[in-house]
Amino acid sequence: MTSPAGRRRAPVRSNVRGCGFPMSAKRRRGTGPSVMVGGVTRAEIDALTRRVDAHDETLRAVADTVLDIKDVADEHTGTLGGHSATLAEHTATLAEQTATLAEHSELHRQHAATLAEHTELLHEILRRLPSS
């Protein structure tokens, strides 16, 4: 392995001696909690590893929750799209029915006028008939 400057770096192994913390091959001597690794004790590394793992777990839980919320939001968006389409259909139907009602109202007005004329004619006819 080489660094960006072209220098050779020591190989890095993760989970050296079960700590789950990547350490270079040069720093793997000793096993006790008082052993220093790069100026940090094994106990500090273990504590840091536990904290990182806990934060990782929390982050994964939050990410899962966010994904669940996104899925629900996507479902609601689809439902809203369906409702919007239904509303558009109902609006078009209502517009047609409003136009039909306007036509029927005009016909009703015309029929009422015709009925009034016929009623007047019938009264005139009845008035002219001889009384028996």
Tab-separated table of C-alpha atoms in Angstrom:
chain	number	residue	atom	x	y	z
A	1	MET	CA	0.000	0.000	0.000
A	2	THR	CA	1.276	3.492	-0.780
A	3	SER	CA	0.155	6.875	0.464
A	4	PRO	CA	-0.705	9.751	-1.851
A	5	ALA	CA	2.861	11.057	-1.455
A	6	GLY	CA	4.213	7.697	-2.676
A	7	ARG	CA	5.525	6.517	0.717
A	8	ARG	CA	4.957	2.949	1.734
A	9	ARG	CA	2.454	2.546	4.580
A	10	ALA	CA	2.119	-0.292	7.041
A	11	PRO	CA	-0.754	-2.689	6.255
A	12	VAL	CA	-3.911	-2.057	8.263
A	13	ARG	CA	-5.930	-4.898	9.757
A	14	SER	CA	-9.324	-4.386	11.236
A	15	ASN	CA	-10.560	-6.209	14.313
A	16	VAL	CA	-7.073	-6.914	15.639
A	17	ARG	CA	-7.401	-9.111	18.746
A	18	GLY	CA	-11.172	-8.587	18.785
A	19	CYS	CA	-11.203	-4.839	19.415
A	20	GLY	CA	-12.938	-4.014	16.118
A	21	PHE	CA	-10.639	-1.012	15.711
A	22	PRO	CA	-8.250	-0.855	12.722
A	23	MET	CA	-4.619	-0.846	13.820
A	24	SER	CA	-1.418	-0.896	11.828
A	25	ALA	CA	0.798	-3.987	11.977
A	26	LYS	CA	3.456	-1.957	13.846
A	27	ARG	CA	1.104	-1.253	16.780
A	28	ARG	CA	-0.086	-4.796	17.544
A	29	ARG	CA	2.320	-5.654	20.371
A	30	GLY	CA	0.874	-6.530	23.776
A	31	THR	CA	-2.633	-7.370	24.866
A	32	GLY	CA	-3.296	-5.841	28.293
A	33	PRO	CA	-5.429	-2.770	28.989
A	34	SER	CA	-2.367	-0.724	29.873
A	35	VAL	CA	-0.648	-1.328	26.527
A	36	MET	CA	-0.307	1.904	24.595
A	37	VAL	CA	-1.276	1.910	20.944
A	38	GLY	CA	-0.295	5.132	19.250
A	39	GLY	CA	-0.513	7.008	22.568
A	40	VAL	CA	-3.930	5.511	23.454
A	41	THR	CA	-4.461	2.689	25.954
A	42	ARG	CA	-6.233	-0.499	24.998
A	43	ALA	CA	-9.026	0.360	27.462
A	44	GLU	CA	-9.526	3.714	25.756
A	45	ILE	CA	-9.645	2.003	22.372
A	46	ASP	CA	-12.180	-0.518	23.686
A	47	ALA	CA	-14.297	2.271	25.175
A	48	LEU	CA	-14.083	4.252	21.949
A	49	THR	CA	-15.011	1.156	19.959
A	50	ARG	CA	-18.086	0.609	22.146
A	51	ARG	CA	-19.096	4.255	21.742
A	52	VAL	CA	-18.629	4.128	17.973
A	53	ASP	CA	-20.621	0.877	17.804
A	54	ALA	CA	-23.407	2.420	19.906
A	55	HIS	CA	-23.482	5.512	17.697
A	56	ASP	CA	-23.460	3.311	14.608
A	57	GLU	CA	-26.412	1.352	15.982
A	58	THR	CA	-28.270	4.582	16.768
A	59	LEU	CA	-27.503	5.950	13.322
A	60	ARG	CA	-28.775	2.764	11.677
A	61	ALA	CA	-31.969	2.921	13.758
A	62	VAL	CA	-32.513	6.554	12.774
A	63	ALA	CA	-31.805	5.724	9.121
A	64	ASP	CA	-34.283	2.825	9.252
A	65	THR	CA	-36.891	5.129	10.773
A	66	VAL	CA	-36.254	7.758	8.104
A	67	LEU	CA	-36.626	5.104	5.393
A	68	ASP	CA	-39.879	3.898	6.975
A	69	ILE	CA	-41.165	7.475	7.050
A	70	LYS	CA	-40.125	7.920	3.413
A	71	ASP	CA	-42.000	4.737	2.444
A	72	VAL	CA	-45.138	5.958	4.222
A	73	ALA	CA	-44.777	9.389	2.604
A	74	ASP	CA	-44.401	7.726	-0.813
A	75	GLU	CA	-47.545	5.662	-0.168
A	76	HIS	CA	-49.416	8.784	0.899
A	77	THR	CA	-48.170	10.601	-2.196
A	78	GLY	CA	-49.560	7.790	-4.356
A	79	THR	CA	-52.856	7.868	-2.473
A	80	LEU	CA	-53.003	11.641	-2.823
A	81	GLY	CA	-52.379	11.289	-6.565
A	82	GLY	CA	-55.294	8.861	-6.796
A	83	HIS	CA	-57.511	11.194	-4.790
A	84	SER	CA	-56.509	14.108	-7.010
A	85	ALA	CA	-57.455	12.120	-10.119
A	86	THR	CA	-60.801	11.168	-8.555
A	87	LEU	CA	-61.407	14.793	-7.594
A	88	ALA	CA	-60.674	15.890	-11.175
A	89	GLU	CA	-63.156	13.287	-12.485
A	90	HIS	CA	-65.806	14.407	-9.992
A	91	THR	CA	-65.195	18.043	-10.879
A	92	ALA	CA	-65.696	17.254	-14.578
A	93	THR	CA	-68.857	15.270	-13.783
A	94	LEU	CA	-70.164	18.127	-11.646
A	95	ALA	CA	-69.505	20.593	-14.476
A	96	GLU	CA	-71.467	18.365	-16.896
A	97	GLN	CA	-74.325	18.010	-14.415
A	98	THR	CA	-74.352	21.772	-13.817
A	99	ALA	CA	-74.636	22.363	-17.573
A	100	THR	CA	-77.423	19.761	-17.815
A	101	LEU	CA	-79.228	21.385	-14.889
A	102	ALA	CA	-78.986	24.774	-16.615
A	103	GLU	CA	-80.502	23.251	-19.786
A	104	HIS	CA	-83.283	21.604	-17.769
A	105	SER	CA	-83.949	24.848	-15.906
A	106	GLU	CA	-84.335	26.667	-19.226
A	107	LEU	CA	-86.670	23.927	-20.512
A	108	HIS	CA	-88.656	24.166	-17.275
A	109	ARG	CA	-88.979	27.928	-17.728
A	110	GLN	CA	-90.145	27.440	-21.334
A	111	HIS	CA	-92.639	24.740	-20.291
A	112	ALA	CA	-93.958	26.946	-17.496
A	113	ALA	CA	-94.483	29.772	-20.006
A	114	THR	CA	-96.229	27.379	-22.429
A	115	LEU	CA	-98.397	26.031	-19.598
A	116	ALA	CA	-99.356	29.576	-18.618
A	117	GLU	CA	-100.336	30.309	-22.253
A	118	HIS	CA	-102.368	27.085	-22.483
A	119	THR	CA	-104.049	27.811	-19.161
A	120	GLU	CA	-105.008	31.259	-20.416
A	121	LEU	CA	-106.331	29.776	-23.679
A	122	LEU	CA	-108.374	27.167	-21.789
A	123	HIS	CA	-109.885	29.874	-19.589
A	124	GLU	CA	-110.788	31.857	-22.712
A	125	ILE	CA	-112.321	28.748	-24.323
A	126	LEU	CA	-114.296	27.931	-21.171
A	127	ARG	CA	-115.518	31.511	-20.937
A	128	ARG	CA	-116.827	31.372	-24.529
A	129	LEU	CA	-118.674	28.093	-24.112
A	130	PRO	CA	-122.402	28.437	-23.633
A	131	SER	CA	-123.561	27.663	-20.151
A	132	SER	CA	-125.878	24.742	-19.956
